[in-house]
Coordinates of C-alpha atoms and ligand atoms in Angstrom, one line a residue:
M165 CA 0.2 0.1 0.4
T166 CA 1.4 3.5 -0.8
S167 CA 2.3 5.6 2.3
P168 CA 0.5 8.7 2.5
R169 CA 3.5 10.7 2.1
T170 CA 4.1 9.0 -1.3
L171 CA 0.7 9.7 -2.1
L172 CA 0.7 13.1 -1.5
T173 CA 3.7 13.8 -3.3
L174 CA 2.3 11.3 -6.3
L175 CA -1.1 13.3 -6.2
A176 CA 1.4 16.7 -6.2
A177 CA 2.6 16.1 -9.0
A178 CA -0.3 14.5 -11.2
A179 CA -2.0 17.3 -10.5
A180 CA 0.3 20.2 -11.5
A181 CA 0.4 18.0 -14.7
M182 CA -3.3 18.1 -14.8
F183 CA -3.1 21.9 -14.2
A184 CA -0.6 23.2 -16.0
A185 CA -1.5 25.0 -19.4
A186 CA 0.6 24.2 -22.4
P187 CA -0.1 24.2 -26.2
A188 CA -2.4 21.5 -27.5
S189 CA 0.2 20.1 -29.6
A190 CA 2.5 20.0 -26.6
Q191 CA 0.0 18.1 -24.6
G192 CA -0.2 15.2 -27.3
L193 CA -3.9 15.3 -27.5
P194 CA -5.6 15.5 -30.9
S195 CA -6.3 18.9 -32.7
G196 CA -9.3 21.1 -31.0
L197 CA -8.6 19.0 -27.6
S198 CA -6.5 21.2 -24.6
K199 CA -5.6 20.8 -21.1
N200 CA -6.2 25.1 -20.9
L201 CA -8.5 25.4 -18.4
D202 CA -10.1 29.1 -17.2
Y203 CA -10.8 27.5 -13.8
Q204 CA -9.4 24.4 -12.2
S205 CA -12.7 23.1 -10.0
G206 CA -13.8 19.5 -10.2
P207 CA -12.7 17.0 -12.1
S208 CA -9.0 16.4 -13.5
N209 CA -10.4 14.7 -16.7
R210 CA -11.9 17.3 -18.3
L211 CA -10.7 19.0 -22.1
L212 CA -11.5 22.1 -23.6
M213 CA -13.4 21.8 -26.6
G214 CA -11.6 24.5 -28.0
G215 CA -10.4 25.2 -32.0
E216 CA -12.9 25.3 -34.7
W217 CA -16.6 24.9 -34.3
L218 CA -19.3 25.6 -37.0
F219 CA -22.1 27.2 -37.4
R220 CA -25.6 27.9 -38.9
L221 CA -28.9 29.4 -38.4
D222 CA -32.3 27.8 -38.4
K223 CA -34.5 31.0 -38.5
T224 CA -37.6 28.1 -40.0
G225 CA -37.1 25.9 -37.1
L226 CA -36.8 22.6 -39.6
G227 CA -33.2 21.8 -39.4
D228 CA -33.8 18.4 -38.2
L229 CA -36.0 17.7 -41.2
Q230 CA -33.5 18.8 -43.4
G231 CA -30.9 16.6 -41.9
F232 CA -28.8 19.4 -40.4
Q233 CA -27.2 16.6 -37.3
K234 CA -26.0 14.5 -40.4
Q235 CA -24.7 16.7 -42.6
T236 CA -20.8 16.3 -43.8
G237 CA -20.4 19.1 -46.0
R238 CA -19.3 22.7 -44.9
A239 CA -22.1 24.4 -47.3
G240 CA -24.3 26.5 -45.0
W241 CA -21.9 26.2 -42.2
A242 CA -19.4 28.9 -41.0
P243 CA -16.5 28.1 -38.7
T244 CA -17.0 29.9 -35.3
A245 CA -15.3 29.5 -32.1
V246 CA -17.3 28.5 -28.9
P247 CA -18.6 30.1 -26.5
N248 CA -20.3 32.0 -28.9
A249 CA -23.5 33.8 -29.0
W250 CA -24.9 34.2 -32.5
N251 CA -26.9 37.2 -31.9
A252 CA -23.8 39.1 -29.9
T253 CA -24.1 42.8 -31.6
D254 CA -27.7 42.0 -33.1
T255 CA -30.1 44.2 -31.1
S256 CA -33.2 43.6 -33.3
V257 CA -36.8 42.5 -31.4
E258 CA -36.5 39.3 -33.7
S259 CA -32.8 39.0 -32.0
M260 CA -34.0 39.3 -28.4
S261 CA -37.6 37.2 -29.4
G262 CA -35.2 34.1 -30.2
T263 CA -34.4 31.8 -33.2
I264 CA -32.6 27.8 -33.8
G265 CA -29.1 27.8 -34.3
W266 CA -26.5 24.7 -34.6
Y267 CA -23.2 23.8 -33.7
R268 CA -21.2 21.5 -35.4
K269 CA -17.9 20.0 -33.7
D270 CA -15.4 17.5 -35.1
F271 CA -13.0 15.7 -33.4
K272 CA -11.2 12.9 -32.4
L273 CA -10.8 10.7 -29.1
P274 CA -7.5 11.8 -27.4
S275 CA -7.1 6.9 -26.9
A276 CA -8.9 4.6 -28.9
S277 CA -8.6 2.4 -26.0
K278 CA -12.2 0.7 -25.5
R279 CA -11.7 0.9 -21.3
Y280 CA -12.5 5.0 -21.6
S281 CA -15.6 5.9 -22.0
Y282 CA -16.8 10.2 -23.1
V283 CA -19.0 12.9 -21.8
V284 CA -19.3 16.1 -23.3
R285 CA -20.0 18.9 -20.4
F286 CA -21.7 22.0 -21.3
E287 CA -21.2 24.7 -18.9
S288 CA -24.0 26.7 -20.4
V289 CA -26.4 26.7 -23.3
N290 CA -29.2 29.2 -24.1
Y291 CA -31.8 27.5 -23.7
R292 CA -33.0 24.3 -25.1
A293 CA -30.3 21.7 -26.1
K294 CA -30.3 18.9 -28.6
V295 CA -27.2 16.8 -28.9
W296 CA -26.2 14.1 -31.8
L297 CA -23.8 12.4 -32.0
N298 CA -22.2 10.9 -35.4
G299 CA -25.9 11.6 -36.7
K300 CA -27.8 9.8 -33.7
P301 CA -29.8 11.6 -31.3
I302 CA -27.7 10.9 -27.9
G303 CA -29.4 13.5 -25.4
G304 CA -30.8 17.5 -24.4
H305 CA -31.4 19.8 -22.2
T306 CA -33.2 22.9 -20.8
G307 CA -32.2 26.0 -19.2
A308 CA -28.7 28.2 -19.2
Y309 CA -26.1 29.4 -16.4
L310 CA -25.8 25.9 -15.4
P311 CA -23.5 22.9 -16.7
W312 CA -24.9 19.6 -18.0
E313 CA -23.2 16.5 -19.1
V314 CA -23.9 14.1 -22.0
R315 CA -22.4 10.8 -22.5
L316 CA -21.5 9.9 -25.8
P317 CA -22.7 6.1 -26.5
A318 CA -20.1 3.9 -26.8
G319 CA -22.1 2.1 -30.3
Y320 CA -21.8 5.2 -32.0
L321 CA -18.6 6.5 -31.0
K322 CA -15.5 6.2 -33.5
R323 CA -12.7 5.2 -31.1
E324 CA -9.9 5.8 -34.2
G325 CA -11.7 8.4 -36.8
T326 CA -13.2 11.6 -36.4
N327 CA -16.4 12.2 -34.4
R328 CA -19.1 14.6 -35.1
L329 CA -20.8 16.3 -32.5
V330 CA -24.1 18.5 -33.0
V331 CA -25.9 20.9 -30.8
R332 CA -29.5 22.3 -32.0
V333 CA -30.1 25.2 -29.9
D334 CA -33.6 26.8 -29.5
N335 CA -33.4 30.4 -27.5
R336 CA -37.1 31.1 -28.4
R337 CA -38.3 31.5 -24.5
R338 CA -41.7 30.8 -22.9
P339 CA -43.4 32.5 -20.3
T340 CA -42.8 29.3 -18.2
D341 CA -38.8 29.5 -18.7
F342 CA -36.4 31.1 -16.4
P343 CA -36.2 33.7 -16.9
P344 CA -39.5 34.1 -18.7
S345 CA -40.3 35.7 -22.0
G346 CA -43.2 38.2 -21.8
L347 CA -44.5 40.6 -24.5
T348 CA -45.2 44.5 -23.7
T349 CA -48.5 45.9 -24.8
T350 CA -46.8 46.9 -27.6
G351 CA -46.0 43.2 -28.7
T352 CA -42.2 43.9 -27.9
P353 CA -40.1 41.0 -25.7
T354 CA -39.2 42.2 -22.4
G355 CA -37.1 40.7 -19.9
G356 CA -34.2 41.7 -17.8
W357 CA -31.5 40.9 -19.8
W358 CA -30.6 40.1 -23.2
N359 CA -31.7 36.6 -24.6
Y360 CA -28.6 36.0 -26.2
G361 CA -28.6 32.4 -28.0
G362 CA -25.5 29.6 -28.3
I363 CA -23.4 27.9 -26.3
L364 CA -22.4 30.9 -23.9
R365 CA -19.6 29.2 -22.0
E366 CA -17.1 26.5 -22.6
V367 CA -17.2 22.8 -24.0
Y368 CA -15.5 20.0 -22.4
L369 CA -14.8 16.4 -23.7
R370 CA -14.3 14.4 -20.3
Q371 CA -12.2 10.9 -20.3
I372 CA -13.9 8.4 -18.1
D373 CA -11.4 5.8 -17.0
R374 CA -14.3 3.0 -15.9
V375 CA -15.1 5.0 -12.4
D376 CA -15.7 8.7 -12.7
I377 CA -15.9 11.3 -9.6
N378 CA -19.4 12.4 -10.3
S379 CA -19.5 15.1 -7.7
A380 CA -17.9 16.1 -4.8
L381 CA -19.0 17.7 -1.0
I382 CA -16.5 20.2 1.0
R383 CA -18.6 20.9 3.7
P384 CA -16.8 23.2 6.2
Q385 CA -19.0 23.6 9.4
L386 CA -17.8 26.2 11.9
D387 CA -20.2 26.6 15.2
C388 CA -18.2 29.7 16.5
A389 CA -15.4 32.0 15.1
A390 CA -12.5 30.8 17.5
C391 CA -13.9 26.9 17.6
D392 CA -12.5 23.9 15.8
A393 CA -13.9 23.4 12.2
K394 CA -15.2 19.8 11.6
V395 CA -15.0 19.5 7.5
L396 CA -17.0 16.6 5.3
I397 CA -15.6 15.2 2.4
K398 CA -17.8 13.2 0.3
A399 CA -17.3 12.2 -3.0
T400 CA -19.7 10.6 -5.2
L401 CA -18.6 7.9 -7.8
R402 CA -20.0 6.5 -10.6
N403 CA -18.8 3.5 -12.7
Y404 CA -19.5 3.9 -16.2
G405 CA -18.2 0.3 -17.2
D406 CA -19.9 -3.2 -17.2
K407 CA -17.6 -4.4 -14.2
P408 CA -17.6 -3.8 -10.7
E409 CA -14.9 -1.7 -9.8
R410 CA -13.3 -1.7 -6.2
V411 CA -11.3 2.0 -5.6
T412 CA -9.8 3.2 -2.9
A413 CA -10.6 7.0 -2.1
R414 CA -7.3 8.9 -0.7
A415 CA -7.9 13.1 -0.1
T416 CA -5.8 15.7 0.9
F417 CA -7.1 18.9 2.9
G418 CA -4.9 21.8 2.9
G419 CA -2.2 19.0 2.9
R420 CA -3.3 16.6 5.0
P421 CA -3.7 13.3 4.2
V422 CA -7.2 12.0 4.4
N423 CA -8.3 8.6 3.9
L424 CA -11.5 7.9 2.5
G425 CA -11.6 4.1 2.2
S426 CA -12.5 1.7 -0.4
V427 CA -15.6 0.9 -1.9
V428 CA -17.2 -1.2 -4.8
V429 CA -18.9 0.3 -7.1
S430 CA -21.3 -1.5 -9.6
P431 CA -21.8 -1.1 -12.9
K432 CA -23.6 1.7 -14.3
K433 CA -24.0 2.5 -10.5
F434 CA -23.6 5.3 -8.0
A435 CA -21.6 4.9 -4.7
T436 CA -19.9 7.7 -2.0
V437 CA -17.4 7.7 0.1
S438 CA -16.9 10.1 2.9
K439 CA -15.0 11.4 6.1
S440 CA -15.3 14.2 8.3
L441 CA -12.3 15.6 9.9
T442 CA -11.3 18.0 12.3
V443 CA -9.3 21.3 11.7
K444 CA -8.0 23.0 14.5
N445 CA -7.4 26.8 14.2
P446 CA -8.5 27.0 11.2
K447 CA -7.7 29.7 8.8
L448 CA -10.9 31.4 8.1
W449 CA -12.4 33.0 4.7
E450 CA -13.7 36.4 4.7
P451 CA -13.2 39.6 2.6
G452 CA -9.9 41.1 3.0
A453 CA -8.0 37.4 4.3
P454 CA -9.7 34.8 1.7
N455 CA -7.9 32.0 3.1
L456 CA -8.4 29.0 1.4
Y457 CA -8.1 25.5 1.5
T458 CA -7.1 23.3 -1.7
T459 CA -8.5 19.7 -1.8
R460 CA -7.4 17.1 -3.9
I461 CA -9.5 13.4 -4.6
A462 CA -7.8 10.9 -6.1
I463 CA -9.5 7.2 -6.4
R464 CA -7.5 4.3 -8.0
G465 CA -8.1 0.8 -9.0
R466 CA -6.6 -2.1 -8.0
G467 CA -3.8 -4.0 -10.0
K468 CA -1.6 -3.5 -13.2
N469 CA -2.9 -0.4 -15.2
A470 CA -5.1 0.3 -12.6
L471 CA -7.8 3.6 -13.0
R472 CA -6.7 6.7 -11.5
V473 CA -8.6 9.9 -11.2
G474 CA -8.6 13.2 -9.7
W475 CA -10.8 16.0 -8.2
F476 CA -9.9 19.2 -7.2
A477 CA -11.0 22.2 -5.1
R478 CA -9.7 25.5 -3.5
T479 CA -12.7 26.0 -0.4
G480 CA -12.4 27.8 2.5
I481 CA -14.0 27.9 6.0
R482 CA -16.1 29.9 7.8
S483 CA -19.3 30.4 9.9
I484 CA -22.7 32.1 8.3
K485 CA -25.4 32.7 10.3
V486 CA -28.6 34.7 10.6
Q487 CA -29.2 35.3 14.1
P488 CA -32.7 36.1 15.4
D489 CA -32.1 39.8 15.8
G490 CA -31.7 39.8 11.8
S491 CA -27.6 40.3 12.0
W492 CA -26.2 38.3 9.7
L493 CA -22.6 37.0 11.3
L494 CA -19.8 36.0 9.4
N495 CA -17.1 34.3 11.7
G496 CA -18.6 35.8 14.5
K497 CA -18.4 39.6 12.9
K498 CA -21.7 41.4 11.7
L499 CA -21.9 42.4 8.1
D500 CA -23.0 45.3 6.2
F501 CA -21.4 44.5 2.7
R502 CA -21.6 47.4 -0.4
G503 CA -21.8 45.2 -3.2
V504 CA -22.4 45.1 -6.8
G505 CA -24.8 43.5 -9.7
L506 CA -23.9 42.1 -13.0
H507 CA -24.1 41.0 -16.2
E508 CA -21.5 38.4 -17.8
D509 CA -22.3 40.9 -20.8
D510 CA -20.0 42.2 -23.5
P511 CA -21.0 44.5 -26.6
N512 CA -19.1 42.4 -28.8
L513 CA -19.0 39.0 -26.9
G514 CA -22.6 39.3 -25.4
F515 CA -22.4 36.6 -23.1
A516 CA -19.9 34.5 -24.5
I517 CA -17.4 36.4 -22.6
G518 CA -13.5 35.2 -21.7
S519 CA -11.3 34.6 -19.0
A520 CA -10.0 38.3 -19.6
Q521 CA -13.3 40.0 -19.1
R522 CA -14.1 38.3 -16.1
K523 CA -10.7 38.8 -14.5
A524 CA -11.5 42.3 -15.3
M525 CA -14.6 42.7 -13.5
I526 CA -13.0 41.0 -10.6
A527 CA -10.2 43.4 -10.5
E528 CA -13.0 46.1 -10.6
V529 CA -15.1 45.0 -7.5
K530 CA -12.2 45.0 -6.0
E531 CA -10.9 48.6 -7.1
L532 CA -14.4 49.6 -5.9
G533 CA -14.3 48.3 -2.3
A534 CA -17.3 46.4 -2.8
T535 CA -17.1 42.6 -1.4
L536 CA -20.1 41.2 -2.6
I537 CA -21.7 40.0 -6.5
R538 CA -25.3 39.7 -7.1
S539 CA -26.2 38.6 -10.5
H540 CA -29.6 36.8 -11.3
Y541 CA -28.1 33.4 -12.7
P542 CA -25.3 31.2 -11.2
L543 CA -21.9 32.9 -12.1
H544 CA -19.6 31.4 -14.6
P545 CA -17.3 29.0 -12.4
Q546 CA -14.5 31.3 -13.4
L547 CA -15.9 34.1 -12.0
A548 CA -16.6 32.2 -8.5
E549 CA -13.6 31.1 -8.2
L550 CA -11.7 34.5 -9.1
A551 CA -14.4 35.5 -5.9
D552 CA -13.3 32.8 -3.7
E553 CA -9.8 34.0 -4.1
A554 CA -10.0 37.6 -3.9
G555 CA -12.3 37.4 -0.7
I556 CA -15.3 39.1 -2.3
M557 CA -18.6 36.9 -1.2
L558 CA -21.9 36.2 -3.8
W559 CA -24.9 36.3 -3.3
S560 CA -26.0 33.3 -5.6
E561 CA -29.1 33.5 -7.4
I562 CA -31.3 31.0 -9.8
P563 CA -32.9 32.7 -12.4
V564 CA -36.4 32.4 -11.1
Y565 CA -36.9 36.1 -12.5
A566 CA -40.6 38.0 -12.4
V567 CA -42.4 34.9 -13.3
K568 CA -46.1 35.6 -13.0
T569 CA -47.9 33.8 -10.4
Q570 CA -50.1 31.6 -13.4
Y571 CA -47.3 30.2 -14.3
L572 CA -45.4 29.6 -11.0
K573 CA -49.0 28.0 -10.1
Q574 CA -47.9 25.2 -12.6
R575 CA -46.9 22.3 -11.0
A576 CA -44.2 21.5 -13.5
V577 CA -42.5 25.6 -13.3
R578 CA -42.4 24.7 -9.6
E579 CA -40.6 21.6 -10.3
L580 CA -38.2 22.8 -12.5
A581 CA -37.4 25.6 -10.5
A582 CA -36.6 23.3 -7.9
K583 CA -34.5 21.5 -10.0
E584 CA -32.5 24.5 -10.6
L585 CA -32.0 25.3 -7.4
E586 CA -30.6 21.7 -6.9
D587 CA -28.4 21.6 -9.7
N588 CA -26.9 25.3 -8.3
I589 CA -26.6 24.1 -5.3
V590 CA -24.8 20.8 -6.5
A591 CA -22.7 22.5 -8.7
N592 CA -21.1 25.9 -6.5
Q593 CA -21.8 24.6 -2.9
N594 CA -18.0 24.1 -2.6
H595 CA -17.6 27.9 -2.8
P596 CA -16.6 29.7 0.2
S597 CA -17.7 33.0 -1.7
I598 CA -21.3 32.1 -1.4
I599 CA -23.0 33.3 1.3
V600 CA -26.9 33.1 0.8
W601 CA -28.6 31.1 -2.2
S602 CA -31.2 33.4 -3.4
I603 CA -34.7 31.6 -4.9
G604 CA -35.8 34.1 -6.9
N605 CA -35.8 37.9 -7.7
E606 CA -38.9 39.7 -8.3
L607 CA -42.2 37.3 -8.3
S608 CA -45.5 39.3 -7.3
S609 CA -45.0 41.5 -4.3
R610 CA -48.5 40.1 -3.2
P611 CA -47.0 36.5 -2.8
G612 CA -50.0 35.3 -2.0
P613 CA -50.5 31.1 -1.6
V614 CA -49.0 29.8 -4.9
Q615 CA -45.7 32.1 -4.3
G616 CA -45.7 30.9 -0.6
Y617 CA -46.2 27.4 -1.7
Y618 CA -43.0 28.0 -3.8
I619 CA -41.2 29.8 -1.0
Q620 CA -41.6 27.1 1.4
R621 CA -40.8 24.1 -0.8
A622 CA -37.4 26.2 -2.1
V623 CA -36.0 27.0 1.3
R624 CA -36.9 23.7 2.6
Q625 CA -35.3 21.9 0.2
A626 CA -32.2 24.6 0.1
K627 CA -31.4 24.1 3.5
A628 CA -31.9 19.9 3.0
L629 CA -29.2 20.1 0.3
D630 CA -27.1 22.7 2.4
P631 CA -27.9 23.2 5.9
T632 CA -24.9 25.8 6.2
R633 CA -26.2 28.6 4.3
P634 CA -29.3 31.1 4.6
V635 CA -31.5 31.1 2.0
G636 CA -33.0 34.3 0.7
I637 CA -35.1 36.1 -1.9
A638 CA -35.5 39.5 -3.8
V639 CA -38.4 41.7 -4.0
A640 CA -39.5 44.8 -5.4
G641 CA -39.4 47.5 -2.8
Y642 CA -42.7 49.1 -2.8
P643 CA -44.1 50.4 0.5
S644 CA -47.8 49.1 -0.7
A645 CA -46.8 45.6 -0.1
G646 CA -47.1 45.5 3.7
C647 CA -46.1 42.6 5.6
Q648 CA -46.0 39.4 4.0
S649 CA -46.3 36.1 6.2
E650 CA -45.2 34.4 2.8
Y651 CA -41.6 35.2 3.3
N652 CA -41.5 33.3 6.9
P653 CA -39.6 30.7 5.9
V654 CA -36.5 32.9 4.4
D655 CA -33.6 34.1 6.2
V656 CA -32.6 37.2 3.9
I657 CA -34.9 39.4 2.7
G658 CA -33.6 41.9 -0.4
I659 CA -34.9 44.9 -1.1
N660 CA -34.8 46.4 -4.8
E661 CA -35.2 49.7 -3.9
Y662 CA -35.7 52.6 -6.5
F663 CA -37.3 55.2 -4.2
G664 CA -36.8 58.6 -6.4
W665 CA -36.0 56.8 -9.8
Y666 CA -39.2 55.2 -10.8
P667 CA -42.7 56.3 -9.9
G668 CA -43.9 52.6 -8.9
P669 CA -47.3 51.7 -8.7
N670 CA -49.7 54.9 -8.1
G671 CA -46.5 56.9 -7.4
V672 CA -45.6 55.2 -3.8
I673 CA -41.8 55.5 -4.5
A674 CA -42.0 58.5 -6.5
D675 CA -40.4 60.5 -3.4
R676 CA -36.8 59.7 -2.6
E677 CA -38.1 60.8 1.4
V678 CA -40.0 58.4 2.3
L679 CA -37.5 55.6 1.5
S680 CA -35.6 55.9 5.1
D681 CA -39.5 54.8 6.9
Y682 CA -40.2 52.5 4.2
L683 CA -37.0 50.4 5.3
D684 CA -37.9 50.9 9.0
S685 CA -41.6 49.3 8.0
V686 CA -39.2 46.5 6.6
R687 CA -37.2 46.0 9.4
A688 CA -40.7 46.1 11.8
C689 CA -42.2 44.1 9.0
Y690 CA -39.3 41.0 9.6
P691 CA -37.2 41.4 12.8
T692 CA -35.5 37.9 12.4
K693 CA -34.5 38.3 9.0
A694 CA -31.6 39.7 8.2
V695 CA -32.6 42.7 5.7
V696 CA -30.2 43.6 2.7
I697 CA -30.7 46.5 -0.1
S698 CA -30.6 44.2 -3.1
E699 CA -30.5 46.6 -6.1
F700 CA -30.5 50.4 -6.2
G701 CA -29.5 52.7 -8.8
A702 CA -30.2 55.3 -11.4
E703 CA -29.2 55.4 -15.1
A704 CA -26.9 57.8 -16.2
N705 CA -25.8 58.9 -19.7
R706 CA -24.8 62.7 -19.9
N707 CA -24.0 65.6 -17.8
G708 CA -26.9 68.0 -16.8
P709 CA -28.8 70.0 -14.2
V710 CA -28.6 67.6 -10.1
E711 CA -32.9 67.0 -10.6
E712 CA -32.8 66.1 -14.0
K713 CA -33.1 61.7 -14.5
G714 CA -30.6 59.8 -16.5
T715 CA -27.9 62.8 -16.1
Y716 CA -24.0 61.8 -14.4
E717 CA -25.1 64.6 -11.3
F718 CA -28.1 63.1 -10.5
Q719 CA -26.9 59.5 -10.4
Q720 CA -24.0 60.9 -7.9
D721 CA -26.9 62.7 -5.9
F722 CA -28.9 59.2 -6.0
I723 CA -26.0 57.4 -4.6
R724 CA -25.0 59.8 -2.0
Y725 CA -28.6 60.2 -0.5
H726 CA -29.4 56.3 -0.5
M727 CA -26.1 55.6 0.9
G728 CA -26.6 58.2 3.6
V729 CA -30.2 56.4 4.4
Y730 CA -28.6 52.8 4.8
A731 CA -25.8 54.4 6.9
S732 CA -28.4 55.6 9.4
K733 CA -29.9 51.7 9.5
P734 CA -27.9 50.0 12.1
W735 CA -30.2 47.0 11.4
L736 CA -29.5 46.9 7.7
T737 CA -27.0 43.7 6.4
G738 CA -26.2 45.1 3.4
A739 CA -26.4 47.3 0.2
V740 CA -25.8 46.1 -3.5
Y741 CA -25.9 48.9 -6.5
W742 CA -27.3 48.0 -9.7
G743 CA -24.9 47.5 -11.4
L744 CA -21.2 47.7 -12.0
R745 CA -21.1 47.9 -16.0
E746 CA -23.8 48.5 -18.1
F747 CA -25.4 46.0 -20.0
R748 CA -28.1 45.1 -22.8
V749 CA -32.1 44.2 -21.7
R750 CA -34.2 44.4 -24.1
P751 CA -35.2 46.6 -27.7
G752 CA -37.2 50.1 -26.4
W753 CA -35.3 49.8 -22.4
E754 CA -35.6 53.1 -21.1
G755 CA -34.9 52.1 -17.2
G756 CA -36.9 55.2 -16.2
N757 CA -34.6 58.0 -18.4
P758 CA -36.1 60.5 -20.3
R759 CA -33.6 60.6 -22.8
P760 CA -32.4 56.7 -22.9
N761 CA -30.1 54.4 -25.1
P762 CA -31.9 51.5 -25.7
P763 CA -31.2 48.4 -25.2
V764 CA -28.4 49.6 -22.9
H765 CA -29.1 49.4 -19.2
E766 CA -27.6 52.8 -18.0
K767 CA -27.5 52.7 -14.2
G768 CA -23.9 50.6 -14.1
L769 CA -20.9 52.8 -13.4
L770 CA -19.0 51.5 -15.8
R771 CA -19.8 52.3 -19.5
F772 CA -20.9 49.6 -21.6
G773 CA -17.5 48.9 -23.7
D774 CA -14.6 50.6 -22.6
S775 CA -15.7 50.0 -18.8
S776 CA -14.9 53.5 -18.7
K777 CA -15.6 55.6 -15.1
K778 CA -19.1 57.4 -14.5
P779 CA -18.7 60.0 -11.7
A780 CA -20.5 58.3 -9.5
W781 CA -17.9 55.4 -9.4
F782 CA -16.2 57.7 -7.6
D783 CA -18.5 58.5 -5.2
F784 CA -19.6 55.4 -4.4
Q785 CA -15.9 54.2 -4.2
Q786 CA -15.6 57.1 -1.5
L787 CA -18.8 56.1 0.5
I788 CA -18.1 52.5 0.5
S789 CA -14.4 53.1 1.8
Q790 CA -16.6 55.0 5.1
V791 CA -18.5 51.6 5.5
Q792 CA -17.2 49.2 8.1
Q793 CA -18.0 45.9 6.1
L794 CA -17.4 43.4 8.7
K795 CA -17.4 44.7 12.3
P796 CA -16.4 42.4 15.4
L797 CA -19.1 42.2 17.4
T798 CA -18.3 44.3 21.2
Ligands
GCB223 C1 -35.1 45.3 -11.2 C2 -34.7 44.2 -11.8 C3 -32.9 43.9 -12.3 C4 -33.5 45.7 -13.5 C5 -33.4 46.8 -12.9 C6 -34.3 47.8 -13.3 O1 -35.7 45.3 -9.8 O2 -34.9 43.2 -10.7 O3 -33.2 42.8 -13.3 O4 -32.1 45.9 -14.2 O5 -34.5 46.2 -11.7 O6 -32.9 48.4 -13.5 O7 -35.1 48.5 -13.5

């Protein structure tokens, strides 16, 4: 048996080889496949399917009948790279409404050996996908922003020759989708951000040597800031082969060896291995001190030529708790974060942004002094990793965005929302940066029984999957909404407040002077919950009078006033400016600005495209510097 020390050295060497970036040719891989990964967490057998892909539009939707899935010639197909948004620069109504696009990728396997199975991993396809391998249908998926995988059936796979993967992507949204489609009274599509069609995040080929590490959970439990931590390491293994396999699983946590034991995985079945360890005097993760613990899991089969699989994560130890008085504690310190909202949008690439844009966004958040990012959907895995490293907290939300009650009433819709929540937690729970699971944004502000039922079930489900994190929801901040018992199950209530910007129903939020009393009334409604400003913002695209909406001066004054009100509420647990950068919303978007620039949302602190700073950036930055975002309890 290998000693822990030898195993550690082996693991370190194997991991270094697995995670080092080198040109594809130097990696001995077939053309188009590479180990150039922009995020590291997960299984080590991930190969980027880069290089040339082909694309064609299918506006009639008859591509299947015309046999696009079987075509071998290039006629009608144009070369493209993936990730790709086919309508990245098209701001027409048709573009927002959605259509169908086809992607095609020729590839060779990295090994001809029959011992391996293969899986293709899609990080995000918007919205409905169907997949073919060598002309045969092999699977599909509905929903963007979360990863999914399809197995390449051995019977269809060419071990030696060229394989052809074809993906049909349909981004025509329905009112029951997340986010839902809708139409204005004049027939223009609605929506909170642009409906970019395509394969919006990376695609990977995973080579599986009989047994795969399907998923792994590293869950730190810290009962008090000065306590020792308990860390649960649990790996779910899956046998893709035809024979039972006995495997031995070992891990290292922060360099410390952990024996996960051995298990027999039956053919085509799952098995789990797990172990809890105590970490004495842990180095905690928090903004300003984002200590991370590297975790490696390795499984090995028996005998000569045994299988070996690796799995990697960098996680953190910290405690997150909403107290009975509504304070939200991180490592026993009171949170009063200042954050920003963001979309993964770019004028030339749409949502198919790359590593450089993601790194730039994180650098901007750091420069601003903000410590939290909120988005309406699970972020790209690299953004989550960068947030872990930078000590930026994440509000992780599923795109259950303004879904109408009549649709939420449908059982199938609620089940899909539940699946989305589960997938988000399973995919992202090892990120220390995530401090809350948000189950939705701006559902009806009069929740009623349908939403009440959704909230109750979603919170129960999130707690069952992850008992360590609070669950939240973001709601439109209207004084007319009153106290709502349907929110009882959540720990965190986010208020999207636009007082003094939008008029709101019957002008209830037109006057910013009523903000302070309104916030006190929210606190009085929900004294045991953490109350957060999950959005505030004003559009700005020009110089002009401070009283005129849409001017830089108005935006500066708006931020100063709102931040002043927040500073007067000691019970408030945080505030998020909406947003960091400008982004595209929908045709005709005006966002409350009398001189808008549709479809661009211009509440951002940084302009669309060149990310240059608006004057309000500096106001917000200065005001943030005056806030103690993590307060030790006295
Ligand atoms: C909201 C939405 C957000 C919009 C924002 C706005 O409440 O949650 O997605 O961008 O308002 O600017 O109107």
